[in-house]
Amino acid sequence: MKITEHIEKAKGKTLFSFEIIPPMKGRNIQELYDNIDPLMEFNPPFIDVTTSREEYVYIDRDGLLDKKLTRMRPGTVGICASIKHKYDIDTVPHVLCGGFTREETEYLLIDCHYLGIDNVMALRGDAMREEKYFEPTKGGHVYALDLVKQIRDLNRGKYLHDVIETDDCAHFCIGVAGYPEKHLEAPSLKSDLIRLKEKVDAGAEYVVTQMFFDNQKYFDFVTAARSMGIEVPIIPGIKPIAVKRHLQLLPQVFRIDLPQDLIDAVDACTNNKQVRQVGIEWCAAQSNELKAAGVPVLHYYSMGKSDNIKAIAEQVF
Ligand code: FAD
């Protein structure tokens, strides 16, 4: 079922959902299930599965380093299919511009269609670890907007190199990313919102936000988006702080601000167990306020760990 249909069906009730990351290559999928199981009591209608960018590894061959490109956390579509099959819920694979040619993307989408996956998140992807800025892959898309257009075309039976007369078109519901504190490369929040509107006008049916720790940022973002004519659901994506290092890491990686009260509370902790508890309390308070404001879904960035998300959900759902 489409995410937008889940939201309609809920008739104003806030839904619970979360995002997971595939395990490192060679690890067992059971680890994922062990972290999903405790969250199933909160009835997530869907789970997102991220896609990781490829990266370079250096293999020592008799003293000479051989540079190879690899993906450390492969398996997004397979994991989506296995979760869908095991729990009978919808899964949302993240589809990236970076690291994929348009043809590879088409084949991936065809796999998703065969597997009965109804939703996809269309994302540009981050720069590779070695790159300062995002470099488009040869033969791949430059912006998420182009990916949205490819998926929309496929929904109409328009493949890359053929228009296929078919009564079995995909009907992917397309999600895209939005940034309450603007995307780190955008020159202003307004210009980033103009880009977001382009994605929605091209066919995106819902938005999931980057994490934020001050709800006012989300409320202002929604107001600004609505004033520009972006009418689709805007799902808040939130994450509990889990370790002290997040105070430096999250602003550095995502260019987001942390509220001073949260910084002070984390600074006062003497170990990461206390930090995890502060993160739970902060995120639960955020969640309750967002829920009271009537957000359609609370979407948690779980990073594959469920104990803190469960502790939050118990206080909210
Ligand atoms: P875009 O919408 O393409 O925007 C990228 C930048 O380009 C923005 O600054 C935008 O303002 C600008 N822009 C857009 N169009 C134009 C144009 N025509 N001309 C000039 N500038 C333009 N990353 C992963 O690698 N894997 C994941 O699974 C993943 N999941 C995510 C899930 C969510 C909910 C979010 C919020 C982010 C996720 N990301 C993921 C991170 C995301 O890939 C990065 O933030 C990336 O840098 C931007 O992706 P985007 O889809 O927002 O890009």
Coordinates of C-alpha atoms and ligand atoms in Angstrom, one line a residue:
M1 CA 0.0 0.0 0.0
K2 CA 1.2 3.5 -0.7
I3 CA 2.5 5.7 2.2
T4 CA -0.1 8.3 1.3
E5 CA -2.9 5.6 1.6
H6 CA -1.6 4.6 5.0
I7 CA -1.8 8.2 6.0
E8 CA -5.3 8.6 4.6
K9 CA -6.5 5.4 6.3
A10 CA -5.1 6.6 9.7
K11 CA -7.6 9.5 9.6
G12 CA -5.5 12.0 11.5
K13 CA -3.9 9.5 13.9
T14 CA -0.1 9.8 14.0
L15 CA 1.6 6.7 12.7
F16 CA 4.9 5.2 13.9
S17 CA 7.6 4.3 11.5
F18 CA 11.4 4.0 11.4
E19 CA 14.4 3.7 9.2
I20 CA 17.0 1.0 9.3
I21 CA 20.4 0.5 7.7
P22 CA 21.5 -2.7 6.0
P23 CA 24.1 -4.8 8.0
M24 CA 27.7 -4.7 7.1
K25 CA 28.6 -7.1 4.3
G26 CA 29.0 -10.6 5.8
R27 CA 26.8 -10.0 8.8
N28 CA 23.6 -11.9 9.5
I29 CA 20.2 -10.5 8.7
Q30 CA 19.0 -11.9 12.0
E31 CA 20.6 -8.9 13.8
L32 CA 18.2 -6.7 11.9
Y33 CA 15.2 -8.8 12.8
D34 CA 16.3 -8.8 16.5
N35 CA 16.0 -5.0 16.4
I36 CA 12.8 -4.8 14.4
D37 CA 10.9 -7.4 16.5
P38 CA 10.6 -5.2 19.7
L39 CA 9.2 -2.3 17.6
M40 CA 6.4 -4.3 15.9
E41 CA 4.1 -3.8 18.9
F42 CA 3.8 -0.1 17.8
N43 CA 2.4 -1.3 14.4
P44 CA 4.6 0.5 11.9
P45 CA 2.8 0.5 8.6
F46 CA 6.2 0.8 6.8
I47 CA 9.9 0.6 7.4
D48 CA 12.5 2.5 5.3
V49 CA 15.8 0.8 4.3
T50 CA 18.7 3.1 3.5
T51 CA 21.1 2.6 0.6
S52 CA 24.8 3.3 1.3
R53 CA 27.1 5.0 -1.2
E54 CA 29.9 2.9 -2.6
E55 CA 33.4 3.6 -1.2
Y56 CA 37.0 2.9 -2.1
V57 CA 39.0 0.2 -0.3
Y58 CA 42.7 -0.5 -0.7
I59 CA 43.9 -4.1 -1.0
D60 CA 47.5 -4.9 -0.3
R61 CA 48.9 -7.0 -3.2
D62 CA 52.5 -7.7 -2.4
G63 CA 53.2 -4.2 -1.2
L64 CA 51.2 -2.5 -3.9
L65 CA 47.8 -1.0 -3.0
D66 CA 45.0 -1.9 -5.3
K67 CA 42.1 0.6 -5.2
K68 CA 38.7 -1.1 -5.5
L69 CA 35.2 0.3 -5.3
T70 CA 32.8 -1.5 -3.0
R71 CA 29.6 -1.1 -1.2
M72 CA 29.9 -2.0 2.5
R73 CA 26.2 -2.3 3.3
P74 CA 24.6 -3.8 0.2
G75 CA 21.3 -5.6 0.0
T76 CA 18.7 -2.8 0.4
V77 CA 16.1 -4.3 -2.0
G78 CA 16.7 -7.8 -0.7
I79 CA 16.2 -6.6 2.9
C80 CA 13.0 -4.8 1.9
A81 CA 11.6 -8.0 0.3
S82 CA 12.6 -10.1 3.3
I83 CA 11.0 -7.7 5.9
K84 CA 7.9 -7.4 3.8
H85 CA 7.6 -11.1 3.6
K86 CA 8.4 -11.8 7.3
Y87 CA 6.3 -9.0 8.9
D88 CA 3.7 -8.4 6.2
I89 CA 4.3 -4.6 6.2
D90 CA 5.4 -2.2 3.6
T91 CA 9.0 -1.4 3.1
V92 CA 10.6 1.6 1.4
P93 CA 13.9 1.2 -0.3
H94 CA 16.0 4.3 -0.7
V95 CA 17.0 4.8 -4.3
L96 CA 20.1 6.9 -5.0
C97 CA 21.4 8.9 -7.9
G98 CA 25.0 8.5 -6.7
G99 CA 26.6 5.2 -7.6
F100 CA 24.0 4.1 -10.1
T101 CA 23.5 4.5 -13.8
R102 CA 20.0 5.3 -15.1
E103 CA 19.8 1.8 -16.5
E104 CA 20.8 0.2 -13.1
T105 CA 18.2 2.3 -11.5
E106 CA 15.6 1.1 -14.0
Y107 CA 16.5 -2.6 -13.3
L108 CA 16.3 -1.9 -9.5
L109 CA 12.9 -0.4 -9.9
I110 CA 11.7 -3.3 -12.0
D111 CA 12.9 -5.7 -9.2
C112 CA 10.9 -3.6 -6.7
H113 CA 7.8 -3.8 -8.9
Y114 CA 8.1 -7.6 -9.2
L115 CA 8.5 -7.8 -5.4
G116 CA 5.3 -5.8 -4.7
I117 CA 7.2 -2.9 -3.3
D118 CA 4.8 0.1 -3.7
N119 CA 7.0 3.0 -2.3
V120 CA 10.5 4.3 -3.0
M121 CA 12.4 7.2 -1.5
A122 CA 14.2 9.1 -4.3
L123 CA 17.4 10.7 -3.1
R124 CA 20.5 12.1 -4.6
G125 CA 22.9 10.5 -2.1
D126 CA 25.8 12.1 -0.3
A127 CA 29.2 12.7 -1.6
M128 CA 31.5 9.7 -1.4
R129 CA 33.8 9.7 1.6
E130 CA 36.8 10.8 -0.6
E131 CA 34.9 13.5 -2.3
K132 CA 34.4 17.1 -1.0
Y133 CA 31.2 17.5 -3.1
F134 CA 28.8 15.1 -4.7
E135 CA 30.1 14.0 -8.1
P136 CA 27.4 12.5 -10.3
T137 CA 28.1 8.9 -11.5
K138 CA 28.7 8.6 -15.2
G139 CA 25.4 7.8 -16.8
G140 CA 23.6 8.5 -13.6
H141 CA 21.4 11.4 -12.4
V142 CA 22.7 14.7 -11.0
Y143 CA 19.7 15.6 -8.8
A144 CA 17.0 13.7 -7.0
L145 CA 14.6 15.6 -9.3
D146 CA 15.8 13.7 -12.3
L147 CA 15.3 10.4 -10.4
V148 CA 11.8 11.4 -9.5
K149 CA 11.1 12.0 -13.2
Q150 CA 12.5 8.6 -14.1
I151 CA 10.3 6.9 -11.5
R152 CA 7.2 8.9 -12.6
D153 CA 7.9 8.0 -16.3
L154 CA 8.2 4.3 -15.3
N155 CA 4.8 4.6 -13.6
R156 CA 3.5 5.6 -17.0
G157 CA 5.1 2.7 -18.8
K158 CA 7.8 4.9 -20.2
Y159 CA 11.1 3.1 -19.8
L160 CA 14.5 4.6 -20.6
H161 CA 14.7 3.4 -24.1
D162 CA 11.2 2.3 -24.9
V163 CA 7.6 3.2 -24.3
I164 CA 6.0 -0.1 -23.4
E165 CA 2.3 -0.6 -23.9
T166 CA 1.4 -2.5 -20.7
D167 CA -1.5 -2.9 -18.3
D168 CA 1.1 -3.8 -15.6
C169 CA 2.6 -0.4 -14.9
A170 CA 4.3 0.2 -11.6
H171 CA 2.5 2.7 -9.3
F172 CA 5.4 3.7 -7.1
C173 CA 4.5 6.3 -4.5
I174 CA 7.6 8.5 -4.4
G175 CA 9.0 10.1 -1.3
V176 CA 11.7 12.8 -1.3
A177 CA 13.9 14.5 1.3
G178 CA 13.2 17.9 2.8
Y179 CA 15.5 20.0 5.1
P180 CA 14.0 22.1 7.9
E181 CA 17.4 23.7 8.4
K182 CA 18.1 23.7 4.6
H183 CA 20.3 21.2 2.8
L184 CA 24.0 21.9 3.5
E185 CA 24.8 22.9 -0.1
A186 CA 21.7 25.1 -0.7
P187 CA 22.5 28.8 -0.7
S188 CA 19.3 29.6 1.3
L189 CA 16.3 27.8 2.8
K190 CA 14.1 29.5 0.2
S191 CA 16.1 28.2 -2.8
D192 CA 16.1 24.7 -1.2
L193 CA 12.3 24.9 -0.9
I194 CA 12.1 25.9 -4.5
R195 CA 14.0 22.7 -5.3
L196 CA 11.7 20.7 -3.1
K197 CA 8.7 22.1 -4.9
E198 CA 10.2 21.0 -8.2
K199 CA 10.5 17.4 -6.9
V200 CA 6.8 17.5 -5.7
D201 CA 5.6 19.0 -9.0
A202 CA 7.5 16.3 -10.8
G203 CA 5.6 13.6 -8.9
A204 CA 6.8 13.2 -5.4
E205 CA 3.8 12.4 -3.1
Y206 CA 5.4 12.9 0.3
V207 CA 8.4 14.4 2.0
V208 CA 10.5 13.0 4.9
T209 CA 12.6 15.6 6.7
Q210 CA 16.1 15.5 7.8
M211 CA 16.5 15.2 11.6
F212 CA 16.0 18.2 13.8
F213 CA 16.0 18.7 17.5
D214 CA 14.0 21.9 17.8
N215 CA 10.4 21.3 16.7
Q216 CA 9.9 25.0 15.8
K217 CA 12.3 24.4 12.9
Y218 CA 9.9 21.8 11.6
F219 CA 6.8 23.9 12.1
D220 CA 8.3 26.9 10.4
F221 CA 9.5 24.6 7.5
V222 CA 6.0 23.2 7.0
T223 CA 4.5 26.7 7.1
A224 CA 7.0 27.9 4.5
A225 CA 6.5 24.8 2.3
R226 CA 2.7 25.3 2.4
S227 CA 3.0 29.0 1.5
M228 CA 4.9 27.9 -1.6
G229 CA 2.2 25.5 -2.6
I230 CA 3.8 22.2 -1.4
E231 CA 0.7 20.4 -0.3
V232 CA 1.9 16.8 0.2
P233 CA 2.4 15.2 3.7
I234 CA 5.7 16.3 5.3
I235 CA 6.8 13.6 7.7
P236 CA 9.1 14.6 10.5
G237 CA 12.2 12.4 10.7
I238 CA 13.8 12.5 14.2
K239 CA 16.6 10.8 16.0
P240 CA 17.5 10.4 19.6
I241 CA 21.0 11.5 20.6
A242 CA 22.8 8.4 21.7
V243 CA 26.4 9.2 22.4
K244 CA 28.3 12.4 23.5
R245 CA 30.1 12.6 20.2
H246 CA 26.8 13.3 18.5
L247 CA 27.1 16.9 19.8
Q248 CA 30.0 17.5 17.3
L249 CA 29.1 14.9 14.7
L250 CA 25.5 15.8 13.9
P251 CA 26.1 19.5 13.3
Q252 CA 29.2 18.7 11.3
V253 CA 27.6 16.1 9.0
F254 CA 24.1 17.5 8.6
R255 CA 24.7 21.2 9.3
I256 CA 21.9 21.3 11.9
D257 CA 21.7 23.2 15.2
L258 CA 21.3 21.7 18.6
P259 CA 19.3 23.5 21.2
Q260 CA 21.4 24.8 24.1
D261 CA 19.2 22.9 26.7
L262 CA 20.0 19.6 25.0
I263 CA 23.7 20.4 24.8
D264 CA 23.8 21.3 28.5
A265 CA 21.9 18.1 29.4
V266 CA 24.3 16.0 27.4
D267 CA 27.4 17.8 28.7
A268 CA 26.2 17.1 32.3
C269 CA 26.3 13.4 31.6
T270 CA 29.3 11.4 32.9
N271 CA 28.8 8.4 30.6
N272 CA 27.0 7.4 27.4
K273 CA 24.4 5.4 29.2
Q274 CA 23.2 8.7 30.7
V275 CA 23.5 10.4 27.3
R276 CA 21.3 7.7 25.8
Q277 CA 18.7 8.4 28.5
V278 CA 18.8 12.2 27.8
G279 CA 18.4 11.4 24.1
I280 CA 15.3 9.3 24.9
E281 CA 13.7 12.0 27.1
W282 CA 14.4 14.7 24.6
C283 CA 13.1 12.7 21.6
A284 CA 10.0 11.6 23.5
A285 CA 9.2 15.2 24.4
Q286 CA 9.7 16.2 20.7
S287 CA 7.5 13.3 19.6
N288 CA 4.7 14.2 22.0
E289 CA 4.6 17.8 20.8
L290 CA 4.7 16.8 17.1
K291 CA 2.0 14.2 17.7
A292 CA -0.2 16.8 19.5
A293 CA 0.3 19.1 16.5
G294 CA -1.2 16.3 14.3
V295 CA 1.8 15.2 12.2
P296 CA 0.9 12.2 10.0
V297 CA 3.8 10.0 10.9
L298 CA 6.7 10.0 13.4
H299 CA 9.6 8.5 11.5
Y300 CA 12.6 7.5 13.6
Y301 CA 16.2 7.2 12.5
S302 CA 17.0 4.0 14.4
M303 CA 20.5 3.3 13.0
G304 CA 19.5 -0.4 13.4
K305 CA 19.2 -0.2 17.2
S306 CA 15.8 -0.5 18.7
D307 CA 16.2 -0.1 22.5
N308 CA 16.0 3.7 22.6
I309 CA 13.3 3.9 19.9
K310 CA 11.2 1.4 21.9
A311 CA 11.7 3.5 25.1
I312 CA 10.5 6.6 23.2
A313 CA 7.6 4.8 21.5
E314 CA 6.4 3.6 24.8
Q315 CA 6.0 7.2 26.0
V316 CA 4.3 8.3 22.8
F317 CA 2.1 5.6 21.2
Ligands
FAD1 P1 18.5 16.9 -4.1 O1 17.1 17.1 -3.9 O2 19.0 16.6 -5.4 O3 19.2 18.3 -3.6 C1 20.6 18.3 -3.4 C2 21.1 19.8 -3.4 O4 21.0 20.3 -4.7 C3 20.3 20.7 -2.5 O5 21.1 21.6 -1.9 C4 19.3 21.3 -3.5 O6 18.9 22.6 -3.0 C5 20.2 21.4 -4.7 N1 19.5 21.4 -6.0 C6 18.5 20.6 -6.4 N2 18.2 20.7 -7.6 C7 19.1 21.7 -8.1 C8 19.3 22.3 -9.4 N3 18.5 22.0 -10.5 N4 20.3 23.2 -9.5 C9 21.1 23.5 -8.5 N5 20.9 23.0 -7.2 C10 19.9 22.1 -7.1 N6 21.8 9.4 1.7 C11 22.2 8.2 1.3 O7 23.3 8.1 0.8 N7 21.4 7.1 1.5 C12 20.2 7.1 2.1 O8 19.6 6.1 2.2 C13 19.7 8.4 2.5 N8 18.5 8.5 3.0 C14 18.0 9.7 3.4 C15 16.7 9.9 3.9 C16 16.2 11.1 4.3 C17 14.8 11.2 4.9 C18 17.1 12.3 4.2 C19 16.5 13.6 4.6 C20 18.3 12.2 3.6 C21 18.8 10.9 3.2 N9 20.1 10.8 2.7 C22 20.5 9.5 2.3 C23 21.0 11.9 2.5 C24 20.8 12.6 1.1 O9 21.2 11.7 0.1 C25 21.7 13.8 1.1 O10 21.2 14.8 2.0 C26 22.0 14.4 -0.2 O11 23.1 15.3 0.0 C27 20.9 15.2 -0.8 O12 19.9 14.4 -1.3 P2 18.5 15.0 -1.9 O13 17.7 13.9 -2.4 O14 17.9 16.0 -0.9 O15 19.1 15.9 -3.1

